[in-house]
Coordinates of C-alpha atoms in Angstrom, one line a residue:
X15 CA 15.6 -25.8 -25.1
X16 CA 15.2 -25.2 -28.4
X17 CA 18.4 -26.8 -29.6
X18 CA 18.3 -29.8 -27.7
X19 CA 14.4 -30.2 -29.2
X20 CA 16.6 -30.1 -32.7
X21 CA 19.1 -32.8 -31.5
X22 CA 16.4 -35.0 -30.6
X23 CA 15.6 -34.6 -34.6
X24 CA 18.5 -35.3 -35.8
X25 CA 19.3 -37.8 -33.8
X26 CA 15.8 -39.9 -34.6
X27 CA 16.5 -39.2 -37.8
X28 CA 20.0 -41.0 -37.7
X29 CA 18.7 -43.6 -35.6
X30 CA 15.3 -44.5 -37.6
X31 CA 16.5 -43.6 -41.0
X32 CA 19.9 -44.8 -41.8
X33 CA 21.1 -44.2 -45.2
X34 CA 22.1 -46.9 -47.5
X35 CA 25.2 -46.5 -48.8
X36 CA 26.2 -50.1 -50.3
X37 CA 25.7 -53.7 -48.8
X38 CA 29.9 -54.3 -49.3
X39 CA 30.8 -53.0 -45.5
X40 CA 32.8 -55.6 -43.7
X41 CA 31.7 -57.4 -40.5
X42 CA 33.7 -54.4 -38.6
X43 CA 32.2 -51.7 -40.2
X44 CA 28.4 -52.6 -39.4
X45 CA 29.8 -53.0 -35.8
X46 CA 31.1 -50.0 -35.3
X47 CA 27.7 -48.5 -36.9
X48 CA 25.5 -50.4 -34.3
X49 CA 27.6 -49.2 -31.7
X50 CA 27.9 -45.2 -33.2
X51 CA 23.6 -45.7 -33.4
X52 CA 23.4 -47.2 -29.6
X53 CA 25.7 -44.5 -28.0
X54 CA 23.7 -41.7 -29.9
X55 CA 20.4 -43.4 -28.7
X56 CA 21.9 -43.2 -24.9
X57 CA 22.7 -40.1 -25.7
X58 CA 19.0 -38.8 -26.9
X59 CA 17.8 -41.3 -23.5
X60 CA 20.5 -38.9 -21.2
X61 CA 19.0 -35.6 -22.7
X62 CA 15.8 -36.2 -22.5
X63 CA 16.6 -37.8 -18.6
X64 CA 18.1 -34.2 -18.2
X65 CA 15.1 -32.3 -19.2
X66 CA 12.9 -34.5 -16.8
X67 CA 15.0 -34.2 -14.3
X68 CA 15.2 -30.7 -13.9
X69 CA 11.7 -29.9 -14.8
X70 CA 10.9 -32.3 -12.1
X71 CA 13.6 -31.3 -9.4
X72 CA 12.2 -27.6 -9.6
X73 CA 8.2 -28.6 -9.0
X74 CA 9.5 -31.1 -6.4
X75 CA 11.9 -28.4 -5.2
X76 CA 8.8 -25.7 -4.7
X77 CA 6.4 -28.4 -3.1
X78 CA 9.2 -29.4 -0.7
X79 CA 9.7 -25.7 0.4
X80 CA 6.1 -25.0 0.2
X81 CA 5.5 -28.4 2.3
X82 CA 8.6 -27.0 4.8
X83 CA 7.0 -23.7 5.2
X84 CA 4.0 -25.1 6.8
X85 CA 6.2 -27.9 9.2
X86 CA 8.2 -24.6 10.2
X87 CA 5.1 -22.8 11.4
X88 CA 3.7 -25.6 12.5
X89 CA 6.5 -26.1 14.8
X90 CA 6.5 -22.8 16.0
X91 CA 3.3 -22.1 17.0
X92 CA 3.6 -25.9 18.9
X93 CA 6.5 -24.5 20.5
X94 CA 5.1 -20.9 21.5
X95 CA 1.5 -23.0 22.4
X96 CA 3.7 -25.2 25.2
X97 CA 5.7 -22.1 26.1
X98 CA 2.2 -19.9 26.9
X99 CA 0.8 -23.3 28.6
X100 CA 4.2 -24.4 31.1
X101 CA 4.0 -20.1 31.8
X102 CA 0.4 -20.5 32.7
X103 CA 0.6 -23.7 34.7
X104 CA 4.0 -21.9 36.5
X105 CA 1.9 -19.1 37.4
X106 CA -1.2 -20.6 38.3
X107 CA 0.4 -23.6 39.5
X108 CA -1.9 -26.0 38.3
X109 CA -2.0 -28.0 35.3
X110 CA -2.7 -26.7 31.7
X111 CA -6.4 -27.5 29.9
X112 CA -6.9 -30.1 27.8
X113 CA -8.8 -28.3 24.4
X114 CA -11.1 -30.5 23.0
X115 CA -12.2 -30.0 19.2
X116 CA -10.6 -28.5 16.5
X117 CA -11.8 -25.0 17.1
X118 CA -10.6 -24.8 20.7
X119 CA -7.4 -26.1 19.6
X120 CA -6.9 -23.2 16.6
X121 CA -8.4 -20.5 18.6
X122 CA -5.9 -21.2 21.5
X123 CA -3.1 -21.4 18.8
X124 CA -5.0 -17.8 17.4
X125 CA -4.4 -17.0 21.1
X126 CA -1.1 -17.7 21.9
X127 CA 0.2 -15.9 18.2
X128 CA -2.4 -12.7 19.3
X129 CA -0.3 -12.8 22.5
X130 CA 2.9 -11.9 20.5
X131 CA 2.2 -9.9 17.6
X132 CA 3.0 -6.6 19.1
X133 CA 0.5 -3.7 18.5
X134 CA 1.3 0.1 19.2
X135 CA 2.3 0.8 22.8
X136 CA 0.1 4.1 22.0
X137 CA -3.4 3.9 22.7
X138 CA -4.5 4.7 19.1
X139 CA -8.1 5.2 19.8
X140 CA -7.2 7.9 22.5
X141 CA -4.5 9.4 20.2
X142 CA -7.3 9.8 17.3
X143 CA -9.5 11.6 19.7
X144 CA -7.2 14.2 20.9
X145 CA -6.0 15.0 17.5
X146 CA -9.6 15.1 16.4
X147 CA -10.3 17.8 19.0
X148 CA -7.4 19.8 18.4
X149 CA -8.2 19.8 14.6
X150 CA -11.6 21.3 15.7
X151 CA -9.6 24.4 17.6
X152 CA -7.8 24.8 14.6
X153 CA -10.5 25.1 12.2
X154 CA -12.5 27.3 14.5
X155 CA -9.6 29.9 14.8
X156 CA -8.7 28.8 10.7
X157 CA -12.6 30.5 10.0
X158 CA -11.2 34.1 11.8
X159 CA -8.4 34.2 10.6
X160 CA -9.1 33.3 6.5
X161 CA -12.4 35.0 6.3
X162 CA -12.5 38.4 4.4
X163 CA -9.0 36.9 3.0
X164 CA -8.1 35.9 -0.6
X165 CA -6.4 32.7 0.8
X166 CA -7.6 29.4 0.7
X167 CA -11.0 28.4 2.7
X168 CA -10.4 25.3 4.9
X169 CA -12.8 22.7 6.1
X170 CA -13.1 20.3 8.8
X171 CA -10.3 18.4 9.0
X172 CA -10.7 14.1 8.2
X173 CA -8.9 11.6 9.9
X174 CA -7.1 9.3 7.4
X175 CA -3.5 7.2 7.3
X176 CA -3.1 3.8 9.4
X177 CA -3.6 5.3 12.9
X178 CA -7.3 6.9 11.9
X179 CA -7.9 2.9 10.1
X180 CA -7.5 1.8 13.3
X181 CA -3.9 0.2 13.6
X182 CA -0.1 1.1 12.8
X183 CA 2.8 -0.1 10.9
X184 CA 5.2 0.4 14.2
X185 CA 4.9 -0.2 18.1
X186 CA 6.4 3.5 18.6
X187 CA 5.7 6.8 16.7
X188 CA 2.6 6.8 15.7
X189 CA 2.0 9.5 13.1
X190 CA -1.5 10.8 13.1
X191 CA -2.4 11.9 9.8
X192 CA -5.4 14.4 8.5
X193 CA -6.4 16.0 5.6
X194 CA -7.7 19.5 5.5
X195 CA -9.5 20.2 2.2
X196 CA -9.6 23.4 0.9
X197 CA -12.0 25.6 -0.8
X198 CA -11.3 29.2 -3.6
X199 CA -11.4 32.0 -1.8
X200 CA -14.3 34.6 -3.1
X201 CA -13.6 35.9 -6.6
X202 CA -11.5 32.6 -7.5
X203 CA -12.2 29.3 -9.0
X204 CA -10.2 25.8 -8.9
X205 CA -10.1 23.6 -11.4
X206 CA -8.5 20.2 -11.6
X207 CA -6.2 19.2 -14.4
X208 CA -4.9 15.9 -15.0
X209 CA -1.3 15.5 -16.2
X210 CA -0.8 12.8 -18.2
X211 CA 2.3 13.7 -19.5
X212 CA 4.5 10.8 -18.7
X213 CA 2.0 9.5 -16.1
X214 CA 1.2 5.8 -17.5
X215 CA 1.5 4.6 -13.4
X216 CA 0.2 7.4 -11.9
X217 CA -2.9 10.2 -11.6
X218 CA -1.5 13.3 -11.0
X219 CA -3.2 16.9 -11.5
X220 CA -2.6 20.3 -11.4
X221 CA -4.8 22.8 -9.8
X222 CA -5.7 25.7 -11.9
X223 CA -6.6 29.4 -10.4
X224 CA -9.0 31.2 -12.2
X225 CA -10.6 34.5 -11.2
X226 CA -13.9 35.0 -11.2
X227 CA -16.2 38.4 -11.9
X228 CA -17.6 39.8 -8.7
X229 CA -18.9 42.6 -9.9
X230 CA -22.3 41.5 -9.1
X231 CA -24.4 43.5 -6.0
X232 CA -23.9 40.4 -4.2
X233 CA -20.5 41.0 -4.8
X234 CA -20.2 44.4 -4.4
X235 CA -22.2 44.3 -1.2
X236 CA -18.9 42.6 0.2
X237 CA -16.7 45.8 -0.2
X238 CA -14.8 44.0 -2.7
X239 CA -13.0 44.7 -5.7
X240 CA -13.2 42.6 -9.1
X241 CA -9.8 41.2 -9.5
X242 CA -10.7 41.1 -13.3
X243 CA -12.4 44.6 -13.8
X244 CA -10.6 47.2 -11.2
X245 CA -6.9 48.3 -12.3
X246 CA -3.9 47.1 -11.0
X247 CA -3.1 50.1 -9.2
X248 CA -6.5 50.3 -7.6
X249 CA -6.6 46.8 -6.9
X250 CA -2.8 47.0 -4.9
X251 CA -4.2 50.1 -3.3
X252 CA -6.9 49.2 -1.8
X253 CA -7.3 44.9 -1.1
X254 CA -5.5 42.2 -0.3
X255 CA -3.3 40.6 -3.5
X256 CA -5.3 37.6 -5.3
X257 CA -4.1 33.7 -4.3
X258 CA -2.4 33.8 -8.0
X259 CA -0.1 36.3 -6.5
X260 CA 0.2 34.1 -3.3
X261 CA 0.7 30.8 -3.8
X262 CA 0.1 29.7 -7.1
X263 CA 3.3 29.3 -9.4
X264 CA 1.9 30.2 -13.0
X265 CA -1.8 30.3 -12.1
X266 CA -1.5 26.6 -10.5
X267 CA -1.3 26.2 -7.2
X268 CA 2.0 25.5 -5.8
X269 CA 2.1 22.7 -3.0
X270 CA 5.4 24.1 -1.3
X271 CA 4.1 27.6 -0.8
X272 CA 1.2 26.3 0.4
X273 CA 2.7 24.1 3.1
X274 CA 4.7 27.2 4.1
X275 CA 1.5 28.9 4.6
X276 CA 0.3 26.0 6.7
X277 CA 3.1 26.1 9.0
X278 CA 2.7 29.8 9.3
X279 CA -1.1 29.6 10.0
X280 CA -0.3 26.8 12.9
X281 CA 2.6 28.9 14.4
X282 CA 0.3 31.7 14.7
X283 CA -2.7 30.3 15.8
X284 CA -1.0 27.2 18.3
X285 CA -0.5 30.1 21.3
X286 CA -4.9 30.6 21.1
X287 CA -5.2 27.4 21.4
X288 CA -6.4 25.8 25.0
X289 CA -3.9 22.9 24.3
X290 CA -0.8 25.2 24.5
X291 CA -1.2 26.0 28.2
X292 CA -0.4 22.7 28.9
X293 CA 1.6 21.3 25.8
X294 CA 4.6 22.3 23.8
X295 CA 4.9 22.4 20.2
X296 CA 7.5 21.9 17.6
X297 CA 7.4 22.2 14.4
X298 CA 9.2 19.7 12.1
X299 CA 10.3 20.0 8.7
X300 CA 8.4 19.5 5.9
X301 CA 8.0 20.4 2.5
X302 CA 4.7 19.1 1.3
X303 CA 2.9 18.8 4.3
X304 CA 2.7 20.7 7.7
X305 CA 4.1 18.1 10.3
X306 CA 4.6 18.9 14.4
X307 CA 5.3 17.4 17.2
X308 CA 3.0 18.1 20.9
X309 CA 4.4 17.2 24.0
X310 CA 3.0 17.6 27.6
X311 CA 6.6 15.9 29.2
X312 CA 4.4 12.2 29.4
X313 CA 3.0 12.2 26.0
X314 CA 4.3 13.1 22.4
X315 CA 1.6 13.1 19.9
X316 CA 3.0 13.6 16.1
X317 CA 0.2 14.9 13.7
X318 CA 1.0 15.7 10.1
X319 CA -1.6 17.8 8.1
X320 CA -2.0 17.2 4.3
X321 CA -4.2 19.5 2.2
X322 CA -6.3 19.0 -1.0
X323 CA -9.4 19.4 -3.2
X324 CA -11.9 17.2 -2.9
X325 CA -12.8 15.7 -6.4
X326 CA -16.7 17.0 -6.6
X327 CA -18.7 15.4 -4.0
X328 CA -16.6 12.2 -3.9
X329 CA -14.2 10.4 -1.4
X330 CA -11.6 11.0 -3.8
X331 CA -9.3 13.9 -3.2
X332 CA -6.3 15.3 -5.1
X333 CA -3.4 16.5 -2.3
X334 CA -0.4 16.9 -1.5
X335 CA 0.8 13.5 -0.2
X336 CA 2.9 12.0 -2.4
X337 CA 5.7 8.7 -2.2
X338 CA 7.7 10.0 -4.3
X339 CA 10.7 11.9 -3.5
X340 CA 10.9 14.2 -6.8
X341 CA 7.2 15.3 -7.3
X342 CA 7.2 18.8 -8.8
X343 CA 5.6 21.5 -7.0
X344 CA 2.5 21.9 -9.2
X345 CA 1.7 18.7 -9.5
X346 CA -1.1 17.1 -6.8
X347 CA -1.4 13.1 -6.6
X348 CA -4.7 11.5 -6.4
X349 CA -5.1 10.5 -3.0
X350 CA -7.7 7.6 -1.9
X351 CA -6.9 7.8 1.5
X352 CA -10.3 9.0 2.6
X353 CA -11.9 6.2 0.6
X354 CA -9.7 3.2 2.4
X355 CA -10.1 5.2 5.6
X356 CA -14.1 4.3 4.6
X357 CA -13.6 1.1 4.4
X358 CA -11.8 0.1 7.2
X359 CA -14.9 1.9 9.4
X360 CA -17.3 -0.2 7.3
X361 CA -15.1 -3.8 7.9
X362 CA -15.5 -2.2 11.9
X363 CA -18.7 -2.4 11.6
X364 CA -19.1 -6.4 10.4
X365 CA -16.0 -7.5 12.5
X366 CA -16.7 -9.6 14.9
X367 CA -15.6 -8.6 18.5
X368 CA -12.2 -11.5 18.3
X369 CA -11.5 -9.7 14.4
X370 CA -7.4 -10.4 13.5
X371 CA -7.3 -8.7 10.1
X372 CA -5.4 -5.8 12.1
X373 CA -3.3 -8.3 13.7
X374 CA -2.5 -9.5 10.4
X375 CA -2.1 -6.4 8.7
X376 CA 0.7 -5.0 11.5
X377 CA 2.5 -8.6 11.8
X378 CA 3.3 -8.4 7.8
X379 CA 4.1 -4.4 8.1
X380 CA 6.3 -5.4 10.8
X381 CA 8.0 -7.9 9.0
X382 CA 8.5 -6.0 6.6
X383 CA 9.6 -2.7 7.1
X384 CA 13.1 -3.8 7.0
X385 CA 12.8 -4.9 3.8
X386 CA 11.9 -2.8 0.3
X387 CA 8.2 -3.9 0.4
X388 CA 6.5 -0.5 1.4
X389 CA 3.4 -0.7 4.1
X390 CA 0.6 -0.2 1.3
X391 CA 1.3 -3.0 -0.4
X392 CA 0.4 -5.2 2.6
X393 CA -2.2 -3.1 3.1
X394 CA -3.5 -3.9 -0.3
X395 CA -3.6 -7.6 -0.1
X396 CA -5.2 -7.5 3.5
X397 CA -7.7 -5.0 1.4
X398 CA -8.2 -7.3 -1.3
X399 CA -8.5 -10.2 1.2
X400 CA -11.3 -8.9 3.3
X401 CA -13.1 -8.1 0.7
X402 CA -12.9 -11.6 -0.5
X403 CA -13.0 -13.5 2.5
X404 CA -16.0 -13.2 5.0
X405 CA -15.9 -11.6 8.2
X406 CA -16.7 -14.7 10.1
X407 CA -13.6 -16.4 8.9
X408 CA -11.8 -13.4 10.9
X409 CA -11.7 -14.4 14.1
X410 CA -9.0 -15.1 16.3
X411 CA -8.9 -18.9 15.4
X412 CA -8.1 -18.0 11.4
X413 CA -5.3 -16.4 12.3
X414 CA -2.7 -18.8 11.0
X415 CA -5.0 -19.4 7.9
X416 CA -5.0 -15.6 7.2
X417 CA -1.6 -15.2 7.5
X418 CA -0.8 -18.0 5.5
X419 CA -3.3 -16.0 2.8
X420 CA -1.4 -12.9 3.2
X421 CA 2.1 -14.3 2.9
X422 CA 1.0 -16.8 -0.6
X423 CA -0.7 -13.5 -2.0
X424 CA 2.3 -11.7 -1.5
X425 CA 4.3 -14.2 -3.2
X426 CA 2.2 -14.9 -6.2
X427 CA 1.9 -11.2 -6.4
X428 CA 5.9 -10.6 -6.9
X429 CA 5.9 -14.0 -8.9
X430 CA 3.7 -12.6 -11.9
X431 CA 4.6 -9.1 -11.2
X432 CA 1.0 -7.3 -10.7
X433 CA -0.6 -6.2 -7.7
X434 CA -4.0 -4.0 -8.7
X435 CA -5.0 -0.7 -6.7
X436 CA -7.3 -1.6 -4.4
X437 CA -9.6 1.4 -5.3
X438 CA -8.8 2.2 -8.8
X439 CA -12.0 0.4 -10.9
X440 CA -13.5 -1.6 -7.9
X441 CA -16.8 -2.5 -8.7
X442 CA -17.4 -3.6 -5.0
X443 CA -16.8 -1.2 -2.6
X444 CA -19.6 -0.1 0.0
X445 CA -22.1 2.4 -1.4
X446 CA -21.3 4.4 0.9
X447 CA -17.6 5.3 -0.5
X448 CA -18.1 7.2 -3.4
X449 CA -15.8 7.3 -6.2
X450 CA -15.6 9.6 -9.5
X451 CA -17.3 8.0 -12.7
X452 CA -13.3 7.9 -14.1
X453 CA -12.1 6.3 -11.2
X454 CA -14.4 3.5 -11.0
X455 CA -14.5 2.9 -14.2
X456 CA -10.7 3.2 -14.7
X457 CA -8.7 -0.1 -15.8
X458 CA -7.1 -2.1 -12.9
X459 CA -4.0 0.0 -11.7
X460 CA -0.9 -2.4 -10.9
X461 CA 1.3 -1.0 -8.1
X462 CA 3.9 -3.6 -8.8
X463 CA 4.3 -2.0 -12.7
X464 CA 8.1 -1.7 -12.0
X465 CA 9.1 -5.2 -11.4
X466 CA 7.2 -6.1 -14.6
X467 CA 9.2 -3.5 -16.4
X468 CA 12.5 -3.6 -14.8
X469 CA 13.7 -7.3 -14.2
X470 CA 16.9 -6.2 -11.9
X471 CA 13.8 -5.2 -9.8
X472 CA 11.8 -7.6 -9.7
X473 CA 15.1 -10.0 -8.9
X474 CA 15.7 -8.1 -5.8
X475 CA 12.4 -7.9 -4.9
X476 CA 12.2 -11.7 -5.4
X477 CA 15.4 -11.9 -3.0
X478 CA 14.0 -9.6 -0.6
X479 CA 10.7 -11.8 -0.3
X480 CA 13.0 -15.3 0.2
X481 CA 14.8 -13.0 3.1
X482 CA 11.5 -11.7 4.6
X483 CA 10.6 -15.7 5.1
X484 CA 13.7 -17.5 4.5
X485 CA 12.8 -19.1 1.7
X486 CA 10.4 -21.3 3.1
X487 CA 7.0 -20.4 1.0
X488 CA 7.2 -21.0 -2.3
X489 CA 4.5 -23.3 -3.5
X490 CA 2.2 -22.6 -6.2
X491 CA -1.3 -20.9 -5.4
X492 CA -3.5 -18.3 -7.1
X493 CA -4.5 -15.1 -7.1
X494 CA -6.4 -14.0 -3.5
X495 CA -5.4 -17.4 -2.7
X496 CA -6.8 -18.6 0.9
X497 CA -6.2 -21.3 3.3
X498 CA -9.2 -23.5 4.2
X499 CA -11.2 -22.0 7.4

């Protein structure tokens, strides 16, 4: 660009100030200068065409696909409309409804796209009940077994994940997701570290062990020994090692030894349980988690237990869940799973009864889990959206508007390469979330940092976006963009 801005220079230049070099040129010479100036100046006129041209070509280009995307969807739902009407009339044998009105007509289109967006063939509502009442048996037997123990003290497990939200990224295997939080066992303390080495995208800690003095007569009334004030040899005499000598790697606790502990607990404890006399469990593998399998022959249920410490009195927890394949074994992501858990229960409650946001939300997972686009960041747009868009422009005849949202979001997201946590710094959740003062103050986190900072990622993730839709949405829009109604 910058070159041919320099022609253009030169070229006016040559055109508009011709230097003088003698009034003795022949008849021939001036001719040949007038035709020299008029190609050049075709030449400047061709350039600048060229510019135009493709300037204009590319805008024309992204309206036309933009314009194409709609006729394509447009034409679909016509189609699948007819199709659902002709089925009707077959099997009622009688002729379809005329809709009058614009609303009829987009709620029976909302309808009809309802009809085929497939939602899990587990009854997820059920599902989240029976895990909620086998957590309960676990925690009851957890309290026997742990008290009078230097392990760990765990709580009341919490629903969390997709499935507990209230929808899931897949028709089949539905994983059912808690997490347990834990508490210091007497004569310990936690205390949460962050590690910001090399963390500029992420908000990991470490969780410290500290003993504590019991030799109080509170303490001492519990026939235990200080772990700070009794000698070694007493102490391995006569109680139980500390959780430092358990499963803390260099006074932090160590996530892997603490999922093998898990999976010990639940191996001894599952035969107690009224739910083995008629189901069968299996344990599956797992590093940083406690993951199993229950079957009764008709049903599988697989539940996966993640543990953590909660962050104070918040919603904000830091566990063991992580997405990333090489997370050391002291270190323990921030997890707001709890928190977006939260939220979905407080959209329940404003939704009306004909709500699609879950529709939307498992369409776009669908459609994209065979591409590189990982469920949370659909989940994030839908997030951002229903926190932007009212409730009442929800229902089942916004579908197609809503998805239209989602998949131009999603676009513009890739396009400028940012995509912000939806909890990190939110200044508008519910009240009744409640975040640390550093996380809601905290700058806007941007889940899509490595397509801004690699651009062979950000090509393929461009590419895997024109695959998802087959290039046909591309126009310009902005940022939580939605589609009128």
């Amino acid at each position: 660009m910058i070159s041919i801005v320099l022609l253009f220079v030169l070229l006016k230049r040559l055109i508009h100030y011709p230097q003088l070099v003698g009034d003795a040129w022949d008849e021939e010479t001036r001719f040949r200068m007038e035709v020299h100036a008029k190609q050049l100046e075709w030449e400047r006129i061709r350039l600048e065409q060229e510019v135009e041209r493709l300037t204009l070509k590319q805008l024309q280009l992204m309206e036309l696909l933009q314009l194409l995307a709609v006729a394509v969807l447009g034409f679909l739902v016509l189609v699948l409309w007819l199709m659902g009407e002709a089925a009707n009339a077959e099997n009622n044998d009688r002729v379809p409804p005329v809709y009058q009105g614009d609303n009829d007509l987009d709620d029976n289109i909302g309808r009809i796209l309802m009809e085929r967006i497939q939602r899990p063939v587990q009854d997820l509502q059920a599902g989240c009940e029976w895990t909620r009442n086998l957590m309960d048996n676990f925690a009851l037997y957890f309290g026997h077994v742990l008290s009078n123990t230097f392990y760990p003290g765990l709580q009341g497990a919490i629903g969390v994940g997709s499935a507990f939200e209230g929808w899931s990224p897949r028709e089949h295997d539905v994983v059912y997701q808690v997490l347990i939080p834990m508490t210091p066992p007497r004569g310990h303390s936690f205390h949460l570290e962050l590690d910001s080495a090399g963390q500029r995208h992420k908000r990991n800690f470490r969780i410290r062990v500290q003993l504590e003095c019991t030799c109080t007569k509170e303490k001492q009334a519990e026939n235990m020994l200080c772990f700070l004030h009794h000698s070694r040899e007493e102490l391995r005499r006569n109680q139980d090692p500390s959780l430092l000598d358990t499963l803390c790697t260099n006074s932090y606790l160590d996530v892997k030894k603490t999922a093998r502990w898990f999976y010990q607990l639940v191996r001894v404890i599952w035969p107690a349980l009224p739910q083995s006399h008629n189901w069968h469990l299996k344990l599956l593998p797992s590093r940083r988690s406690c993951q199993f399998q229950v079957t009764n022959g008709r049903e599988i249920f697989t539940i996966e237990m993640f543990f953590g410490v909660r962050r104070g009195d918040s919603d904000i927890f830091v566990s063991s869940q992580t997405r990333e394949a090489h997370t050391k074994s002291t270190t323990w992501p921030e997890t707001y799973a709890v928190a977006e858990m939260k939220f979905f229960k407080h959209i329940a409650k404003q939704a009306p009864p004909d709500s699609v946001h879950f529709k939307c939300l498992e369409f776009f997972t669908h459609l994209l889990l065979a591409f590189n686009f990982p469920t949370c960041t659909t989940k994030t747009i839908v997030m951002h959206l229903l926190d932007e868009v009212p409730m009442s422009r929800w229902r089942r005849r916004h579908l197609l508007n809503r998805l239209l949202d989602i998949s131009q979001n999603l676009r513009l997201c890739v396009l400028v390469k940012r995509l912000n946590h939806f909890i990190l710094g939110n200044q508008r959740l519910p009240q009744d979330i409640h975040l640390p003062p550093d996380v809601q103050a905290a700058q806007p986190y941007n889940l899509f940092y490595h397509l801004a900072e690699e651009p062979d990622v950000h090509n393929r993730a461009m590419n895997d976006y024109r695959d998802a839709f087959k290039g046909t949405d591309k126009g310009p829009t902005a940022p939580v963009a939605t589609s009128e109604g």
